[in-house]
mmCIF file of C-alpha atoms in Angstrom:
data_model
loop_
_atom_site.group_PDB
_atom_site.id
_atom_site.type_symbol
_atom_site.label_atom_id
_atom_site.label_comp_id
_atom_site.label_asym_id
_atom_site.label_seq_id
_atom_site.Cartn_x
_atom_site.Cartn_y
_atom_site.Cartn_z
ATOM 1 C CA UNK R 1 -0.995 -1.136 21.182
ATOM 2 C CA UNK R 2 -0.525 -3.674 23.812
ATOM 3 C CA UNK R 3 3.096 -4.337 25.108
ATOM 4 C CA UNK R 4 5.429 -7.270 23.444
ATOM 5 C CA UNK R 5 8.641 -8.807 23.419
ATOM 6 C CA UNK R 6 8.138 -9.720 20.241
ATOM 7 C CA UNK R 7 8.644 -6.746 17.856
ATOM 8 C CA UNK R 8 11.078 -6.764 14.422
ATOM 9 C CA UNK R 9 10.257 -4.422 11.275
ATOM 10 C CA UNK R 10 11.081 -6.003 8.118
ATOM 11 C CA UNK R 11 11.310 -3.927 4.883
ATOM 12 C CA UNK R 12 11.283 -4.576 1.222
ATOM 13 C CA UNK R 13 15.031 -5.018 -0.458
ATOM 14 C CA UNK R 14 15.263 -2.170 -3.170
ATOM 15 C CA UNK R 15 17.213 -4.659 -5.436
ATOM 16 C CA UNK R 16 14.649 -7.507 -4.560
ATOM 17 C CA UNK R 17 11.836 -8.439 -7.455
ATOM 18 C CA UNK R 18 10.928 -11.863 -5.740
ATOM 19 C CA UNK R 19 8.293 -12.687 -3.013
ATOM 20 C CA UNK R 20 8.714 -11.353 0.347
ATOM 21 C CA UNK R 21 6.359 -13.645 3.167
ATOM 22 C CA UNK R 22 5.868 -13.321 6.300
ATOM 23 C CA UNK R 23 3.948 -14.845 9.364
ATOM 24 C CA UNK R 24 1.902 -11.530 10.489
ATOM 25 C CA UNK R 25 -1.155 -11.408 12.633
ATOM 26 C CA UNK R 26 -1.588 -15.204 12.510
ATOM 27 C CA UNK R 27 -2.451 -15.476 9.038
ATOM 28 C CA UNK R 28 0.164 -14.249 6.840
ATOM 29 C CA UNK R 29 1.415 -11.750 4.748
ATOM 30 C CA UNK R 30 3.063 -11.969 1.291
ATOM 31 C CA UNK R 31 5.033 -8.736 -0.539
ATOM 32 C CA UNK R 32 5.778 -8.014 -3.289
ATOM 33 C CA UNK R 33 7.880 -4.712 -5.281
ATOM 34 C CA UNK R 34 9.122 -4.269 -8.998
ATOM 35 C CA UNK R 35 10.354 -1.278 -10.750
ATOM 36 C CA UNK R 36 9.414 -0.825 -14.087
ATOM 37 C CA UNK R 37 9.473 -2.154 -16.776
ATOM 38 C CA UNK R 38 11.678 1.273 -18.969
ATOM 39 C CA UNK R 39 14.232 0.824 -15.331
ATOM 40 C CA UNK R 40 17.302 -0.385 -16.279
ATOM 41 C CA UNK R 41 16.965 -1.245 -13.033
ATOM 42 C CA UNK R 42 16.035 -2.923 -10.055
ATOM 43 C CA UNK R 43 16.648 -0.326 -7.550
ATOM 44 C CA UNK R 44 15.504 2.249 -9.535
ATOM 45 C CA UNK R 45 12.028 1.674 -7.910
ATOM 46 C CA UNK R 46 10.957 4.108 -6.537
ATOM 47 C CA UNK R 47 8.206 1.709 -4.340
ATOM 48 C CA UNK R 48 9.206 1.570 -1.196
ATOM 49 C CA UNK R 49 7.005 -1.292 1.509
ATOM 50 C CA UNK R 50 7.721 -2.807 5.166
ATOM 51 C CA UNK R 51 6.308 -5.034 7.800
ATOM 52 C CA UNK R 52 6.066 -4.266 11.963
ATOM 53 C CA UNK R 53 4.930 -7.490 13.513
ATOM 54 C CA UNK R 54 4.559 -6.167 16.817
ATOM 55 C CA UNK R 55 3.763 -9.286 18.976
ATOM 56 C CA UNK R 56 1.474 -12.468 17.424
ATOM 57 C CA UNK R 57 -2.026 -10.415 16.843
ATOM 58 C CA UNK R 58 -1.283 -7.117 15.933
ATOM 59 C CA UNK R 59 1.137 -5.280 12.617
ATOM 60 C CA UNK R 60 1.031 -2.551 10.624
ATOM 61 C CA UNK R 61 1.642 -3.041 6.785
ATOM 62 C CA UNK R 62 2.905 -0.200 4.355
ATOM 63 C CA UNK R 63 3.688 1.233 0.865
ATOM 64 C CA UNK R 64 4.241 4.171 -0.374
ATOM 65 C CA UNK R 65 4.965 5.995 -4.126
ATOM 66 C CA UNK R 66 7.905 8.069 -4.035
ATOM 67 C CA UNK R 67 7.145 11.175 -6.424
ATOM 68 C CA UNK R 68 10.121 13.278 -8.178
ATOM 69 C CA UNK R 69 12.574 10.904 -9.813
ATOM 70 C CA UNK R 70 14.680 8.109 -7.432
ATOM 71 C CA UNK R 71 17.248 10.764 -6.113
ATOM 72 C CA UNK R 72 14.098 12.659 -4.662
ATOM 73 C CA UNK R 73 11.119 10.305 -4.713
ATOM 74 C CA UNK R 74 12.945 7.407 -4.533
ATOM 75 C CA UNK R 75 14.504 8.238 -1.032
ATOM 76 C CA UNK R 76 11.084 9.977 -0.400
ATOM 77 C CA UNK R 77 9.163 6.668 -0.134
ATOM 78 C CA UNK R 78 11.770 4.059 1.902
ATOM 79 C CA UNK R 79 12.347 7.910 4.122
ATOM 80 C CA UNK R 80 9.002 7.680 4.786
ATOM 81 C CA UNK R 81 7.647 3.823 5.342
ATOM 82 C CA UNK R 82 10.671 3.717 7.775
ATOM 83 C CA UNK R 83 10.100 6.645 9.503
ATOM 84 C CA UNK R 84 6.203 6.118 9.623
ATOM 85 C CA UNK R 85 7.182 2.294 11.407
ATOM 86 C CA UNK R 86 10.071 3.790 13.394
ATOM 87 C CA UNK R 87 7.035 5.717 14.769
ATOM 88 C CA UNK R 88 5.051 3.089 15.996
ATOM 89 C CA UNK R 89 7.201 0.134 17.302
ATOM 90 C CA UNK R 90 8.381 3.130 19.652
ATOM 91 C CA UNK R 91 5.474 3.040 21.058
ATOM 92 C CA UNK R 92 3.945 0.099 20.871
ATOM 93 C CA UNK R 93 4.342 -0.275 24.724
ATOM 94 C CA UNK R 94 2.264 2.952 25.653
ATOM 95 C CA UNK R 95 -1.987 1.999 25.777
ATOM 96 C CA UNK R 96 -1.855 5.336 22.605
ATOM 97 C CA UNK R 97 -5.511 4.824 20.727
ATOM 98 C CA UNK R 98 -4.446 3.450 16.681
ATOM 99 C CA UNK R 99 -5.495 6.171 15.240
ATOM 100 C CA UNK R 100 -3.507 8.390 17.325
ATOM 101 C CA UNK R 101 -0.457 5.851 16.593
ATOM 102 C CA UNK R 102 -1.015 5.568 13.158
ATOM 103 C CA UNK R 103 -1.822 10.166 12.545
ATOM 104 C CA UNK R 104 1.457 10.466 14.887
ATOM 105 C CA UNK R 105 3.195 8.176 12.339
ATOM 106 C CA UNK R 106 2.224 9.818 8.920
ATOM 107 C CA UNK R 107 2.911 13.659 11.126
ATOM 108 C CA UNK R 108 6.929 11.993 12.229
ATOM 109 C CA UNK R 109 7.335 11.543 8.148
ATOM 110 C CA UNK R 110 6.394 13.871 6.902
ATOM 111 C CA UNK R 111 8.156 16.595 8.488
ATOM 112 C CA UNK R 112 11.349 14.115 7.723
ATOM 113 C CA UNK R 113 10.900 13.956 4.236
ATOM 114 C CA UNK R 114 9.965 17.389 4.539
ATOM 115 C CA UNK R 115 13.320 17.753 6.127
ATOM 116 C CA UNK R 116 15.130 15.231 3.357
ATOM 117 C CA UNK R 117 17.252 17.201 0.934
ATOM 118 C CA UNK R 118 14.890 16.381 -2.192
ATOM 119 C CA UNK R 119 13.268 17.895 -4.036
ATOM 120 C CA UNK R 120 10.381 14.040 -3.238
ATOM 121 C CA UNK R 121 7.782 13.762 -2.187
ATOM 122 C CA UNK R 122 6.021 10.588 -1.609
ATOM 123 C CA UNK R 123 2.574 8.845 -1.029
ATOM 124 C CA UNK R 124 2.062 6.278 1.618
ATOM 125 C CA UNK R 125 -0.411 3.574 2.551
ATOM 126 C CA UNK R 126 -1.111 2.325 6.605
ATOM 127 C CA UNK R 127 -3.443 -0.412 7.374
ATOM 128 C CA UNK R 128 -2.779 -1.929 11.456
ATOM 129 C CA UNK R 129 -4.303 -5.421 12.255
ATOM 130 C CA UNK R 130 -5.020 -5.621 15.791
ATOM 131 C CA UNK R 131 -7.048 -7.812 16.967
ATOM 132 C CA UNK R 132 -8.740 -9.200 14.267
ATOM 133 C CA UNK R 133 -9.896 -5.496 12.883
ATOM 134 C CA UNK R 134 -7.674 -2.833 10.395
ATOM 135 C CA UNK R 135 -7.637 -0.160 10.117
ATOM 136 C CA UNK R 136 -6.331 2.094 6.945
ATOM 137 C CA UNK R 137 -4.517 5.093 6.599
ATOM 138 C CA UNK R 138 -3.117 7.261 3.305
ATOM 139 C CA UNK R 139 -1.900 10.376 1.265
ATOM 140 C CA UNK R 140 -2.297 9.338 -2.036
ATOM 141 C CA UNK R 141 -3.029 7.666 -4.969
ATOM 142 C CA UNK R 142 -1.337 3.862 -3.673
ATOM 143 C CA UNK R 143 -4.096 2.182 -1.732
ATOM 144 C CA UNK R 144 -6.305 -0.170 0.461
ATOM 145 C CA UNK R 145 -9.209 -2.682 0.158
ATOM 146 C CA UNK R 146 -10.714 -5.447 1.544
ATOM 147 C CA UNK R 147 -12.582 -8.489 -0.176
ATOM 148 C CA UNK R 148 -13.785 -11.700 1.347
ATOM 149 C CA UNK R 149 -12.903 -14.640 -0.332
ATOM 150 C CA UNK R 150 -16.521 -14.453 -2.524
ATOM 151 C CA UNK R 151 -15.460 -10.743 -3.805
ATOM 152 C CA UNK R 152 -17.331 -8.382 -1.207
ATOM 153 C CA UNK R 153 -16.002 -5.552 -1.499
ATOM 154 C CA UNK R 154 -15.868 -4.329 2.332
ATOM 155 C CA UNK R 155 -13.479 -1.244 2.707
ATOM 156 C CA UNK R 156 -11.672 0.528 0.096
ATOM 157 C CA UNK R 157 -9.290 3.737 1.136
ATOM 158 C CA UNK R 158 -9.745 6.980 -1.539
ATOM 159 C CA UNK R 159 -7.275 7.960 -4.028
ATOM 160 C CA UNK R 160 -5.990 12.004 -2.920
ATOM 161 C CA UNK R 161 -6.753 12.466 -6.985
ATOM 162 C CA UNK R 162 -9.522 14.181 -9.399
ATOM 163 C CA UNK R 163 -9.825 10.126 -10.539
ATOM 164 C CA UNK R 164 -9.689 8.828 -7.269
ATOM 165 C CA UNK R 165 -11.725 11.786 -5.699
ATOM 166 C CA UNK R 166 -14.694 11.494 -8.914
ATOM 167 C CA UNK R 167 -15.681 7.867 -8.055
ATOM 168 C CA UNK R 168 -15.892 8.490 -4.035
ATOM 169 C CA UNK R 169 -18.279 10.969 -4.802
ATOM 170 C CA UNK R 170 -20.148 8.174 -8.053
ATOM 171 C CA UNK R 171 -19.346 10.285 -10.725
ATOM 172 C CA UNK R 172 -17.167 8.171 -12.833
ATOM 173 C CA UNK R 173 -16.636 4.648 -12.574
ATOM 174 C CA UNK R 174 -14.273 2.754 -11.213
ATOM 175 C CA UNK R 175 -13.274 0.999 -14.445
ATOM 176 C CA UNK R 176 -13.391 3.287 -16.277
ATOM 177 C CA UNK R 177 -11.356 6.185 -13.943
ATOM 178 C CA UNK R 178 -8.655 3.770 -15.670
ATOM 179 C CA UNK R 179 -8.972 4.833 -18.597
ATOM 180 C CA UNK R 180 -9.211 8.811 -17.428
ATOM 181 C CA UNK R 181 -6.351 11.221 -18.869
ATOM 182 C CA UNK R 182 -6.156 12.756 -15.240
ATOM 183 C CA UNK R 183 -5.496 8.766 -14.562
ATOM 184 C CA UNK R 184 -1.500 9.946 -13.009
ATOM 185 C CA UNK R 185 -2.017 13.102 -11.345
ATOM 186 C CA UNK R 186 -1.872 13.165 -7.913
ATOM 187 C CA UNK R 187 -3.505 15.912 -5.031
ATOM 188 C CA UNK R 188 -1.137 14.895 -2.045
ATOM 189 C CA UNK R 189 1.783 13.537 -0.576
ATOM 190 C CA UNK R 190 3.489 13.398 1.901
ATOM 191 C CA UNK R 191 5.996 15.877 2.073
ATOM 192 C CA UNK R 192 3.573 18.839 1.481
ATOM 193 C CA UNK R 193 2.778 21.764 4.295
ATOM 194 C CA UNK R 194 -0.555 20.812 2.736
ATOM 195 C CA UNK R 195 -0.569 17.231 2.759
ATOM 196 C CA UNK R 196 -3.499 15.701 4.819
ATOM 197 C CA UNK R 197 -5.154 12.327 5.799
ATOM 198 C CA UNK R 198 -7.550 9.984 5.737
ATOM 199 C CA UNK R 199 -8.016 7.756 7.883
ATOM 200 C CA UNK R 200 -11.193 4.853 7.944
ATOM 201 C CA UNK R 201 -12.875 2.772 10.360
ATOM 202 C CA UNK R 202 -11.460 -0.449 12.113
ATOM 203 C CA UNK R 203 -12.520 -2.910 9.617
ATOM 204 C CA UNK R 204 -13.629 -6.739 10.874
ATOM 205 C CA UNK R 205 -11.018 -9.256 9.669
ATOM 206 C CA UNK R 206 -12.934 -12.842 8.363
ATOM 207 C CA UNK R 207 -10.429 -15.372 8.644
ATOM 208 C CA UNK R 208 -10.899 -16.340 4.646
ATOM 209 C CA UNK R 209 -11.130 -12.540 4.183
ATOM 210 C CA UNK R 210 -7.843 -10.749 1.578
ATOM 211 C CA UNK R 211 -6.667 -7.439 2.209
ATOM 212 C CA UNK R 212 -4.795 -6.086 -0.728
ATOM 213 C CA UNK R 213 -1.994 -2.788 -0.330
ATOM 214 C CA UNK R 214 -0.526 -1.101 -3.666
ATOM 215 C CA UNK R 215 0.696 1.747 -5.252
ATOM 216 C CA UNK R 216 -0.787 2.710 -8.016
ATOM 217 C CA UNK R 217 1.497 0.443 -10.553
ATOM 218 C CA UNK R 218 -1.586 -1.790 -9.211
ATOM 219 C CA UNK R 219 -4.376 -0.537 -9.245
ATOM 220 C CA UNK R 220 -4.362 1.452 -12.570
ATOM 221 C CA UNK R 221 -3.428 -1.276 -14.454
ATOM 222 C CA UNK R 222 -6.169 -3.951 -13.057
ATOM 223 C CA UNK R 223 -9.503 -3.795 -13.287
ATOM 224 C CA UNK R 224 -10.809 -3.371 -9.429
ATOM 225 C CA UNK R 225 -13.166 -7.059 -9.978
ATOM 226 C CA UNK R 226 -10.519 -8.476 -11.680
ATOM 227 C CA UNK R 227 -8.303 -6.978 -8.037
ATOM 228 C CA UNK R 228 -10.405 -8.772 -6.655
ATOM 229 C CA UNK R 229 -10.696 -12.322 -8.790
ATOM 230 C CA UNK R 230 -7.287 -12.384 -8.481
ATOM 231 C CA UNK R 231 -6.598 -11.627 -4.715
ATOM 232 C CA UNK R 232 -9.415 -13.628 -3.495
ATOM 233 C CA UNK R 233 -8.905 -17.173 -4.911
ATOM 234 C CA UNK R 234 -5.763 -19.508 -4.008
ATOM 235 C CA UNK R 235 -2.983 -19.440 -1.750
ATOM 236 C CA UNK R 236 -1.749 -15.587 -1.153
ATOM 237 C CA UNK R 237 1.492 -15.917 -1.971
ATOM 238 C CA UNK R 238 -0.096 -17.259 -5.934
ATOM 239 C CA UNK R 239 -2.476 -14.678 -5.424
ATOM 240 C CA UNK R 240 0.307 -11.813 -5.771
ATOM 241 C CA UNK R 241 2.240 -13.076 -7.945
ATOM 242 C CA UNK R 242 -1.231 -13.712 -10.144
ATOM 243 C CA UNK R 243 -1.046 -9.999 -9.363
ATOM 244 C CA UNK R 244 1.624 -8.214 -10.224
ATOM 245 C CA UNK R 245 1.806 -10.864 -13.203
ATOM 246 C CA UNK R 246 -1.741 -9.431 -14.855
ATOM 247 C CA UNK R 247 0.001 -5.443 -14.104
ATOM 248 C CA UNK R 248 3.039 -6.663 -15.573
ATOM 249 C CA UNK R 249 1.509 -7.873 -18.800
ATOM 250 C CA UNK R 250 -1.256 -4.569 -18.658
ATOM 251 C CA UNK R 251 2.276 -2.186 -18.537
ATOM 252 C CA UNK R 252 3.771 -3.869 -21.593
ATOM 253 C CA UNK R 253 1.236 -4.189 -23.886
ATOM 254 C CA UNK R 254 -1.422 -1.948 -24.174
ATOM 255 C CA UNK R 255 -4.535 -3.099 -25.617
ATOM 256 C CA UNK R 256 -8.163 -1.892 -26.592
ATOM 257 C CA UNK R 257 -10.494 -1.278 -23.637
ATOM 258 C CA UNK R 258 -7.316 -2.082 -21.113
ATOM 259 C CA UNK R 259 -5.122 0.176 -18.745
ATOM 260 C CA UNK R 260 -1.829 0.323 -19.528
ATOM 261 C CA UNK R 261 -0.001 2.784 -17.761
ATOM 262 C CA UNK R 262 3.938 1.445 -16.850
ATOM 263 C CA UNK R 263 4.995 2.131 -13.845
ATOM 264 C CA UNK R 264 7.064 1.207 -10.342
ATOM 265 C CA UNK R 265 4.921 -1.702 -8.948
ATOM 266 C CA UNK R 266 4.323 -2.450 -4.867
ATOM 267 C CA UNK R 267 1.694 -4.586 -3.380
ATOM 268 C CA UNK R 268 1.805 -6.489 -0.158
ATOM 269 C CA UNK R 269 -1.853 -9.833 0.566
ATOM 270 C CA UNK R 270 -2.600 -10.474 4.232
ATOM 271 C CA UNK R 271 -4.311 -13.228 5.197
ATOM 272 C CA UNK R 272 -5.456 -13.812 8.327
ATOM 273 C CA UNK R 273 -6.249 -17.198 7.910
ATOM 274 C CA UNK R 274 -2.463 -18.371 6.899
ATOM 275 C CA UNK R 275 -3.600 -19.868 3.744
#
């Protein structure tokens, strides 16, 4: 990433359940995080999210989902997002390749979580936007998806779970996977000496595309075709709210044939065209 004086880090406040709207890379990013229905307080949410703006055309989005309870996983997710984005912010004036920055950021975050005096771990997904392209790097089962305005999926990250790997191998349909008995199992987390990461190839973003990052509270409660339909239509803030409402409704009432997994829910929705 190139040097610029306009660098800002915005973290989602854990006690907030409203929308955060941020001008980002020439477009708009909507950030939203809500606790699972059984949580007594919003701050018991184990998810975390953040946005790093680096000038007018570059920046990084982050979503994390803690594992191990609020004292462990909740702190791990916040720590991971802060450390990863601060790592990139501290090196944004260097000529380091974007791919290397993402890998370095997750290595740094993993080291911090490993050194944290708790029993927590976390998933994390980073999406780096630079000059009209996006590159995704992920650990665990928080996901990222890019869809065009007409509903074509241009990119979807692989969930690091038995179910996610089965989908990637073509052994399991994405919608059928939401009913699989092992859908809650995560194979890879940040905060482990065996942590591994996936980094995708750069994806060119069109003005009318939508980039969505979400914890499994989103992707385990909404069918992928529903995600695409809700994410691509209407203003960005309305689309984000519609996705969150649909996931919450599924968590609240288990209906035959539909997924229902009460969980914390966090998403970031980015529209390059700003609509």
